[in-house]
Amino acid sequence: MSFLGWLSQPAVLPWVALAIGLCVGSFLNVVIHRLPRMMEREWRAQCAELAAGADAARTAAGTAVATAREDAPYNLWVPRSACPSCGHRIGALENVPLLSWLWLRAKCSACGAAISLRYPVVELAGGVLAAYAASRYGLTPAALGAAIFCCGLLALGAIDLDTQLLPDDITLPLLWAGLAFNLGATFAPLGSAVLGAIAGYLSLWSVYWLFKLVTGKEGMGYGDFKLLAAIGAWLGWQMLPLVILLSSIVGAAVGIGLMVFTRHGRDKPIPFGPYLAAAGAIALFWGSDIARRWLPLLA
């Protein structure tokens, strides 16, 4: 039996996908933690240049270059992962998905500071989503696409939950990746995917401006438009009503729960991205079944 034949076995492929997904989930933790900070550093550099004024553009540019040279590099690869409390560099044995968190008993080996439960949760979610995609679609481009889509949604949902930001560095590549996979109608015909991207953006854009005209307040951010556009690019325009319905139901339930049980103030914004992300993943795997079985009952 060839390697691809062995790998495609139903008893093998999901476990391989689980292992790969756990590793990808570990990297997603880095993305979730660092990408917003990288954005903030870029914004500060831009503000410093603007503050210098148009007449001092050359001086500002020189200062920005000098500052960039003085600052230590900070991106998704450099510096190495370290404990935020004591700066202890995390070694390879301390960075094994799930197992290291359990072995360390959720504490830093150097200072004993608690390691957030979010890290193993994101790793486990990445592994489970990849394994389910593999078991559902087999060794096909659809399995790879579903895993990429879900990992992108996972990162975006966690970042929005932490910072109320949905970075273009993820939403826009996710949108284009959806269109690329649907060149061969992997999840939806290309025409439906293009219309999904357009309709996804314009639908929330319209709600945003209607809400702002009526109340004078901003009800959501532009990142939500782009995220729904990306979901539409993957799933097609037909799935957008279901995605919006599911995200609204989950968002309303969680919002009410937060206000009742945690005294979450009504004036305190609740990020919509995590609910859109969850609805997108649900619609990917079970959207057709839900639309066929449950939507007629609601109608």
mmCIF file of C-alpha atoms in Angstrom:
data_model
loop_
_atom_site.group_PDB
_atom_site.id
_atom_site.type_symbol
_atom_site.label_atom_id
_atom_site.label_comp_id
_atom_site.label_asym_id
_atom_site.label_seq_id
_atom_site.Cartn_x
_atom_site.Cartn_y
_atom_site.Cartn_z
ATOM 1 C CA MET A 1 0.000 0.000 0.000
ATOM 2 C CA SER A 2 1.322 3.452 -0.907
ATOM 3 C CA PHE A 3 1.795 6.182 1.661
ATOM 4 C CA LEU A 4 -1.198 8.161 0.341
ATOM 5 C CA GLY A 5 -3.296 5.025 0.393
ATOM 6 C CA TRP A 6 -2.326 4.360 4.007
ATOM 7 C CA LEU A 7 -2.881 7.996 4.969
ATOM 8 C CA SER A 8 -6.355 8.073 3.413
ATOM 9 C CA GLN A 9 -7.581 5.227 5.614
ATOM 10 C CA PRO A 10 -10.532 6.352 7.830
ATOM 11 C CA ALA A 11 -8.745 4.953 10.871
ATOM 12 C CA VAL A 12 -5.553 6.905 10.143
ATOM 13 C CA LEU A 13 -6.303 10.256 8.516
ATOM 14 C CA PRO A 14 -8.317 11.867 11.366
ATOM 15 C CA TRP A 15 -5.577 11.059 13.881
ATOM 16 C CA VAL A 16 -2.891 12.515 11.644
ATOM 17 C CA ALA A 17 -5.070 15.589 11.117
ATOM 18 C CA LEU A 18 -5.596 15.818 14.889
ATOM 19 C CA ALA A 19 -1.835 15.870 15.522
ATOM 20 C CA ILE A 20 -1.264 18.490 12.821
ATOM 21 C CA GLY A 21 -4.211 20.529 14.061
ATOM 22 C CA LEU A 22 -2.847 20.550 17.615
ATOM 23 C CA CYS A 23 0.443 21.966 16.332
ATOM 24 C CA VAL A 24 -1.388 24.544 14.222
ATOM 25 C CA GLY A 25 -3.452 25.449 17.280
ATOM 26 C CA SER A 26 -0.235 26.048 19.208
ATOM 27 C CA PHE A 27 0.894 28.448 16.482
ATOM 28 C CA LEU A 28 -2.520 30.129 16.516
ATOM 29 C CA ASN A 29 -1.915 30.971 20.172
ATOM 30 C CA VAL A 30 1.140 32.923 19.044
ATOM 31 C CA VAL A 31 -0.910 34.681 16.358
ATOM 32 C CA ILE A 32 -3.685 35.530 18.829
ATOM 33 C CA HIS A 33 -1.208 36.961 21.329
ATOM 34 C CA ARG A 34 1.223 38.770 19.040
ATOM 35 C CA LEU A 35 -0.693 40.022 16.015
ATOM 36 C CA PRO A 36 -2.651 42.708 17.918
ATOM 37 C CA ARG A 37 0.598 43.884 19.540
ATOM 38 C CA MET A 38 2.303 44.016 16.164
ATOM 39 C CA MET A 39 -0.576 46.175 14.923
ATOM 40 C CA GLU A 40 -0.232 48.495 17.908
ATOM 41 C CA ARG A 41 3.498 48.916 17.291
ATOM 42 C CA GLU A 42 2.796 49.791 13.672
ATOM 43 C CA TRP A 43 0.115 52.301 14.685
ATOM 44 C CA ARG A 44 2.446 53.971 17.176
ATOM 45 C CA ALA A 45 5.143 54.302 14.517
ATOM 46 C CA GLN A 46 2.651 55.835 12.105
ATOM 47 C CA CYS A 47 1.361 58.253 14.748
ATOM 48 C CA ALA A 48 4.933 59.316 15.535
ATOM 49 C CA GLU A 49 5.511 60.141 11.890
ATOM 50 C CA LEU A 50 2.254 62.092 11.622
ATOM 51 C CA ALA A 51 2.953 64.001 14.843
ATOM 52 C CA ALA A 52 6.204 65.296 13.418
ATOM 53 C CA GLY A 53 4.253 67.296 10.823
ATOM 54 C CA ALA A 54 4.516 67.594 7.094
ATOM 55 C CA ASP A 55 7.426 70.041 7.282
ATOM 56 C CA ALA A 56 9.534 67.559 9.248
ATOM 57 C CA ALA A 57 8.738 64.503 7.139
ATOM 58 C CA ARG A 58 12.370 63.689 6.480
ATOM 59 C CA THR A 59 13.295 64.002 10.148
ATOM 60 C CA ALA A 60 10.335 61.858 11.150
ATOM 61 C CA ALA A 61 11.252 59.190 8.627
ATOM 62 C CA GLY A 62 14.836 59.164 9.900
ATOM 63 C CA THR A 63 13.628 58.911 13.490
ATOM 64 C CA ALA A 64 11.275 56.064 12.585
ATOM 65 C CA VAL A 65 14.099 54.155 10.878
ATOM 66 C CA ALA A 66 16.401 54.702 13.858
ATOM 67 C CA THR A 67 13.673 53.575 16.257
ATOM 68 C CA ALA A 68 13.037 50.475 14.173
ATOM 69 C CA ARG A 69 16.747 49.654 14.325
ATOM 70 C CA GLU A 70 16.924 50.162 18.076
ATOM 71 C CA ASP A 71 13.833 48.118 18.887
ATOM 72 C CA ALA A 72 14.176 44.374 19.068
ATOM 73 C CA PRO A 73 12.371 42.530 16.252
ATOM 74 C CA TYR A 74 8.857 41.488 17.176
ATOM 75 C CA ASN A 75 6.785 39.338 14.852
ATOM 76 C CA LEU A 76 5.196 35.900 14.736
ATOM 77 C CA TRP A 77 8.611 34.207 14.709
ATOM 78 C CA VAL A 78 10.882 36.443 16.797
ATOM 79 C CA PRO A 79 11.466 36.518 19.737
ATOM 80 C CA ARG A 80 11.012 33.003 21.053
ATOM 81 C CA SER A 81 7.965 32.343 23.203
ATOM 82 C CA ALA A 82 8.494 33.295 26.835
ATOM 83 C CA CYS A 83 6.576 33.515 30.088
ATOM 84 C CA PRO A 84 4.905 36.959 30.216
ATOM 85 C CA SER A 85 5.472 37.124 33.976
ATOM 86 C CA CYS A 86 9.178 36.325 34.327
ATOM 87 C CA GLY A 87 10.490 36.195 30.752
ATOM 88 C CA HIS A 88 11.527 32.527 30.996
ATOM 89 C CA ARG A 89 12.204 31.177 27.504
ATOM 90 C CA ILE A 90 9.880 28.283 26.718
ATOM 91 C CA GLY A 91 11.805 25.211 25.613
ATOM 92 C CA ALA A 92 10.679 22.561 23.161
ATOM 93 C CA LEU A 93 9.515 20.159 25.879
ATOM 94 C CA GLU A 94 7.445 22.951 27.434
ATOM 95 C CA ASN A 95 5.742 23.701 24.130
ATOM 96 C CA VAL A 96 4.169 20.348 23.254
ATOM 97 C CA PRO A 97 0.464 20.953 22.554
ATOM 98 C CA LEU A 98 -1.805 19.978 25.453
ATOM 99 C CA LEU A 99 0.728 17.644 27.068
ATOM 100 C CA SER A 100 3.077 20.387 28.266
ATOM 101 C CA TRP A 101 0.212 22.310 29.868
ATOM 102 C CA LEU A 102 -0.849 19.186 31.738
ATOM 103 C CA TRP A 103 2.729 18.225 32.651
ATOM 104 C CA LEU A 104 3.459 21.714 33.982
ATOM 105 C CA ARG A 105 0.136 21.700 35.836
ATOM 106 C CA ALA A 106 -0.817 24.961 34.155
ATOM 107 C CA LYS A 107 2.113 26.827 35.724
ATOM 108 C CA CYS A 108 5.355 28.332 34.480
ATOM 109 C CA SER A 109 8.279 26.046 35.331
ATOM 110 C CA ALA A 110 10.418 29.026 36.380
ATOM 111 C CA CYS A 111 8.166 31.363 38.377
ATOM 112 C CA GLY A 112 5.020 29.329 38.959
ATOM 113 C CA ALA A 113 2.747 31.876 37.275
ATOM 114 C CA ALA A 114 -0.527 30.429 36.022
ATOM 115 C CA ILE A 115 -0.768 29.518 32.321
ATOM 116 C CA SER A 116 -4.139 30.501 30.923
ATOM 117 C CA LEU A 117 -6.615 27.764 30.081
ATOM 118 C CA ARG A 118 -7.098 29.464 26.739
ATOM 119 C CA TYR A 119 -3.838 27.995 25.392
ATOM 120 C CA PRO A 120 -4.841 24.311 25.580
ATOM 121 C CA VAL A 121 -8.413 25.181 24.561
ATOM 122 C CA VAL A 122 -7.214 26.805 21.316
ATOM 123 C CA GLU A 123 -4.836 23.896 20.656
ATOM 124 C CA LEU A 124 -7.580 21.347 21.262
ATOM 125 C CA ALA A 125 -10.043 23.282 19.103
ATOM 126 C CA GLY A 126 -7.536 23.390 16.246
ATOM 127 C CA GLY A 127 -6.935 19.655 16.521
ATOM 128 C CA VAL A 128 -10.596 18.674 16.765
ATOM 129 C CA LEU A 129 -11.641 20.908 13.861
ATOM 130 C CA ALA A 130 -8.866 19.516 11.642
ATOM 131 C CA ALA A 131 -9.731 15.931 12.608
ATOM 132 C CA TYR A 132 -13.427 16.450 11.908
ATOM 133 C CA ALA A 133 -12.680 18.069 8.548
ATOM 134 C CA ALA A 134 -10.514 15.072 7.630
ATOM 135 C CA SER A 135 -13.112 12.527 8.738
ATOM 136 C CA ARG A 136 -15.876 14.349 6.861
ATOM 137 C CA TYR A 137 -14.110 15.071 3.564
ATOM 138 C CA GLY A 138 -11.341 12.467 3.492
ATOM 139 C CA LEU A 139 -7.984 13.085 1.839
ATOM 140 C CA THR A 140 -9.291 15.815 -0.486
ATOM 141 C CA PRO A 141 -8.761 19.542 -1.083
ATOM 142 C CA ALA A 142 -12.062 20.109 0.727
ATOM 143 C CA ALA A 143 -10.571 18.763 3.970
ATOM 144 C CA LEU A 144 -7.590 21.106 3.683
ATOM 145 C CA GLY A 145 -9.858 24.028 2.847
ATOM 146 C CA ALA A 146 -12.202 23.301 5.741
ATOM 147 C CA ALA A 147 -9.266 23.125 8.162
ATOM 148 C CA ILE A 148 -7.825 26.424 6.879
ATOM 149 C CA PHE A 149 -11.234 28.097 7.085
ATOM 150 C CA CYS A 150 -11.876 26.886 10.636
ATOM 151 C CA CYS A 151 -8.393 27.805 11.878
ATOM 152 C CA GLY A 152 -8.801 31.304 10.451
ATOM 153 C CA LEU A 153 -12.172 31.653 12.178
ATOM 154 C CA LEU A 154 -10.683 30.358 15.428
ATOM 155 C CA ALA A 155 -7.885 32.933 15.403
ATOM 156 C CA LEU A 156 -10.206 35.789 14.469
ATOM 157 C CA GLY A 157 -12.762 34.892 17.118
ATOM 158 C CA ALA A 158 -10.148 34.731 19.875
ATOM 159 C CA ILE A 159 -8.474 38.000 18.821
ATOM 160 C CA ASP A 160 -11.816 39.807 18.678
ATOM 161 C CA LEU A 161 -12.739 38.432 22.079
ATOM 162 C CA ASP A 162 -9.491 39.783 23.552
ATOM 163 C CA THR A 163 -9.123 43.093 21.740
ATOM 164 C CA GLN A 164 -12.317 43.781 19.729
ATOM 165 C CA LEU A 165 -10.161 43.752 16.601
ATOM 166 C CA LEU A 166 -10.514 41.644 13.454
ATOM 167 C CA PRO A 167 -7.176 42.094 11.664
ATOM 168 C CA ASP A 168 -7.137 42.561 7.894
ATOM 169 C CA ASP A 169 -4.017 40.374 7.920
ATOM 170 C CA ILE A 170 -6.352 37.411 8.506
ATOM 171 C CA THR A 171 -9.779 38.415 7.166
ATOM 172 C CA LEU A 172 -8.604 39.454 3.698
ATOM 173 C CA PRO A 173 -6.368 36.398 3.002
ATOM 174 C CA LEU A 174 -9.224 34.229 4.308
ATOM 175 C CA LEU A 175 -11.594 35.855 1.811
ATOM 176 C CA TRP A 176 -9.235 35.312 -1.132
ATOM 177 C CA ALA A 177 -8.534 31.754 -0.025
ATOM 178 C CA GLY A 178 -12.260 31.037 -0.070
ATOM 179 C CA LEU A 179 -12.561 32.300 -3.631
ATOM 180 C CA ALA A 180 -9.479 30.292 -4.634
ATOM 181 C CA PHE A 181 -10.874 27.030 -3.226
ATOM 182 C CA ASN A 182 -14.201 27.693 -4.922
ATOM 183 C CA LEU A 183 -12.603 28.073 -8.344
ATOM 184 C CA GLY A 184 -13.382 24.382 -8.519
ATOM 185 C CA ALA A 185 -16.684 24.714 -6.587
ATOM 186 C CA THR A 186 -15.187 22.979 -3.547
ATOM 187 C CA PHE A 187 -17.791 24.395 -1.169
ATOM 188 C CA ALA A 188 -19.900 26.599 -3.468
ATOM 189 C CA PRO A 189 -19.962 27.564 -7.150
ATOM 190 C CA LEU A 190 -17.599 30.421 -7.916
ATOM 191 C CA GLY A 191 -20.426 32.784 -8.846
ATOM 192 C CA SER A 192 -22.166 32.084 -5.547
ATOM 193 C CA ALA A 193 -18.884 32.621 -3.675
ATOM 194 C CA VAL A 194 -18.285 36.000 -5.339
ATOM 195 C CA LEU A 195 -21.853 37.086 -4.592
ATOM 196 C CA GLY A 196 -21.381 35.783 -1.052
ATOM 197 C CA ALA A 197 -18.348 38.008 -0.525
ATOM 198 C CA ILE A 198 -20.195 41.038 -1.884
ATOM 199 C CA ALA A 199 -23.442 40.364 -0.026
ATOM 200 C CA GLY A 200 -21.638 39.484 3.207
ATOM 201 C CA TYR A 201 -19.871 42.830 3.263
ATOM 202 C CA LEU A 202 -22.801 44.960 2.127
ATOM 203 C CA SER A 203 -25.350 43.363 4.466
ATOM 204 C CA LEU A 204 -23.528 44.287 7.680
ATOM 205 C CA TRP A 205 -22.328 47.553 6.152
ATOM 206 C CA SER A 206 -25.987 48.493 5.608
ATOM 207 C CA VAL A 207 -26.930 47.488 9.145
ATOM 208 C CA TYR A 208 -24.011 49.535 10.494
ATOM 209 C CA TRP A 209 -25.080 52.721 8.734
ATOM 210 C CA LEU A 210 -28.781 52.244 9.469
ATOM 211 C CA PHE A 211 -28.022 51.776 13.168
ATOM 212 C CA LYS A 212 -25.710 54.787 13.163
ATOM 213 C CA LEU A 213 -28.284 57.014 11.438
ATOM 214 C CA VAL A 214 -31.005 55.990 13.911
ATOM 215 C CA THR A 215 -28.989 56.035 17.143
ATOM 216 C CA GLY A 216 -25.903 58.107 16.331
ATOM 217 C CA LYS A 217 -23.727 55.239 17.611
ATOM 218 C CA GLU A 218 -21.556 52.609 15.953
ATOM 219 C CA GLY A 219 -23.054 49.170 16.478
ATOM 220 C CA MET A 220 -20.158 47.153 15.037
ATOM 221 C CA GLY A 221 -16.740 47.514 13.461
ATOM 222 C CA TYR A 222 -15.648 47.284 9.851
ATOM 223 C CA GLY A 223 -13.874 44.021 10.631
ATOM 224 C CA ASP A 224 -17.267 42.342 11.040
ATOM 225 C CA PHE A 225 -18.154 43.296 7.438
ATOM 226 C CA LYS A 226 -14.940 41.735 6.161
ATOM 227 C CA LEU A 227 -15.365 38.594 8.248
ATOM 228 C CA LEU A 228 -18.877 37.971 6.912
ATOM 229 C CA ALA A 229 -17.568 38.668 3.396
ATOM 230 C CA ALA A 230 -14.905 35.991 3.950
ATOM 231 C CA ILE A 231 -17.537 33.531 5.183
ATOM 232 C CA GLY A 232 -19.626 34.298 2.103
ATOM 233 C CA ALA A 233 -16.614 33.689 -0.131
ATOM 234 C CA TRP A 234 -16.217 30.205 1.351
ATOM 235 C CA LEU A 235 -19.852 29.125 1.691
ATOM 236 C CA GLY A 236 -21.691 31.128 -0.974
ATOM 237 C CA TRP A 237 -24.421 33.710 -0.626
ATOM 238 C CA GLN A 238 -27.116 31.106 0.101
ATOM 239 C CA MET A 239 -25.607 30.379 3.513
ATOM 240 C CA LEU A 240 -25.407 33.992 4.650
ATOM 241 C CA PRO A 241 -28.946 34.242 6.092
ATOM 242 C CA LEU A 242 -28.309 31.134 8.176
ATOM 243 C CA VAL A 243 -24.930 32.461 9.357
ATOM 244 C CA ILE A 244 -26.461 35.792 10.391
ATOM 245 C CA LEU A 245 -29.351 34.037 12.134
ATOM 246 C CA LEU A 246 -27.095 31.647 14.048
ATOM 247 C CA SER A 247 -24.630 34.361 15.071
ATOM 248 C CA SER A 248 -27.450 36.632 16.241
ATOM 249 C CA ILE A 249 -29.065 33.887 18.327
ATOM 250 C CA VAL A 250 -25.783 32.883 19.952
ATOM 251 C CA GLY A 251 -24.725 36.508 20.445
ATOM 252 C CA ALA A 252 -28.041 37.449 22.054
ATOM 253 C CA ALA A 253 -27.957 34.434 24.367
ATOM 254 C CA VAL A 254 -24.359 35.084 25.454
ATOM 255 C CA GLY A 255 -24.986 38.820 25.841
ATOM 256 C CA ILE A 256 -28.015 38.266 28.068
ATOM 257 C CA GLY A 257 -26.079 35.704 30.077
ATOM 258 C CA LEU A 258 -23.206 38.134 30.607
ATOM 259 C CA MET A 259 -25.552 40.878 31.786
ATOM 260 C CA VAL A 260 -27.446 38.559 34.130
ATOM 261 C CA PHE A 261 -24.627 36.498 35.624
ATOM 262 C CA THR A 262 -21.562 38.755 35.389
ATOM 263 C CA ARG A 263 -23.186 42.200 35.607
ATOM 264 C CA HIS A 264 -21.872 43.076 32.180
ATOM 265 C CA GLY A 265 -22.978 46.663 31.542
ATOM 266 C CA ARG A 266 -25.282 47.377 28.619
ATOM 267 C CA ASP A 267 -23.006 50.184 27.487
ATOM 268 C CA LYS A 268 -19.979 47.883 27.376
ATOM 269 C CA PRO A 269 -19.530 46.566 23.806
ATOM 270 C CA ILE A 270 -19.664 42.841 23.125
ATOM 271 C CA PRO A 271 -17.563 41.639 20.150
ATOM 272 C CA PHE A 272 -19.642 40.106 17.363
ATOM 273 C CA GLY A 273 -16.719 38.371 15.640
ATOM 274 C CA PRO A 274 -16.671 35.229 17.822
ATOM 275 C CA TYR A 275 -20.348 34.596 17.091
ATOM 276 C CA LEU A 276 -19.870 35.113 13.359
ATOM 277 C CA ALA A 277 -16.887 32.750 13.467
ATOM 278 C CA ALA A 278 -18.831 30.070 15.340
ATOM 279 C CA ALA A 279 -21.777 30.420 12.961
ATOM 280 C CA GLY A 280 -19.456 30.137 9.958
ATOM 281 C CA ALA A 281 -17.969 26.869 11.214
ATOM 282 C CA ILE A 282 -21.424 25.468 12.004
ATOM 283 C CA ALA A 283 -22.706 26.448 8.567
ATOM 284 C CA LEU A 284 -19.692 24.837 6.876
ATOM 285 C CA PHE A 285 -20.284 21.413 8.384
ATOM 286 C CA TRP A 286 -24.019 21.338 9.112
ATOM 287 C CA GLY A 287 -25.520 24.320 7.304
ATOM 288 C CA SER A 288 -27.270 22.303 4.613
ATOM 289 C CA ASP A 289 -28.823 19.940 7.167
ATOM 290 C CA ILE A 290 -29.963 22.817 9.370
ATOM 291 C CA ALA A 291 -31.476 24.678 6.434
ATOM 292 C CA ARG A 292 -33.292 21.567 5.233
ATOM 293 C CA ARG A 293 -34.602 20.336 8.582
ATOM 294 C CA TRP A 294 -35.097 23.362 10.823
ATOM 295 C CA LEU A 295 -35.626 26.502 8.752
ATOM 296 C CA PRO A 296 -38.950 25.212 7.312
ATOM 297 C CA LEU A 297 -40.182 24.795 10.901
ATOM 298 C CA LEU A 298 -39.268 28.407 11.686
ATOM 299 C CA ALA A 299 -41.012 29.547 8.514
#
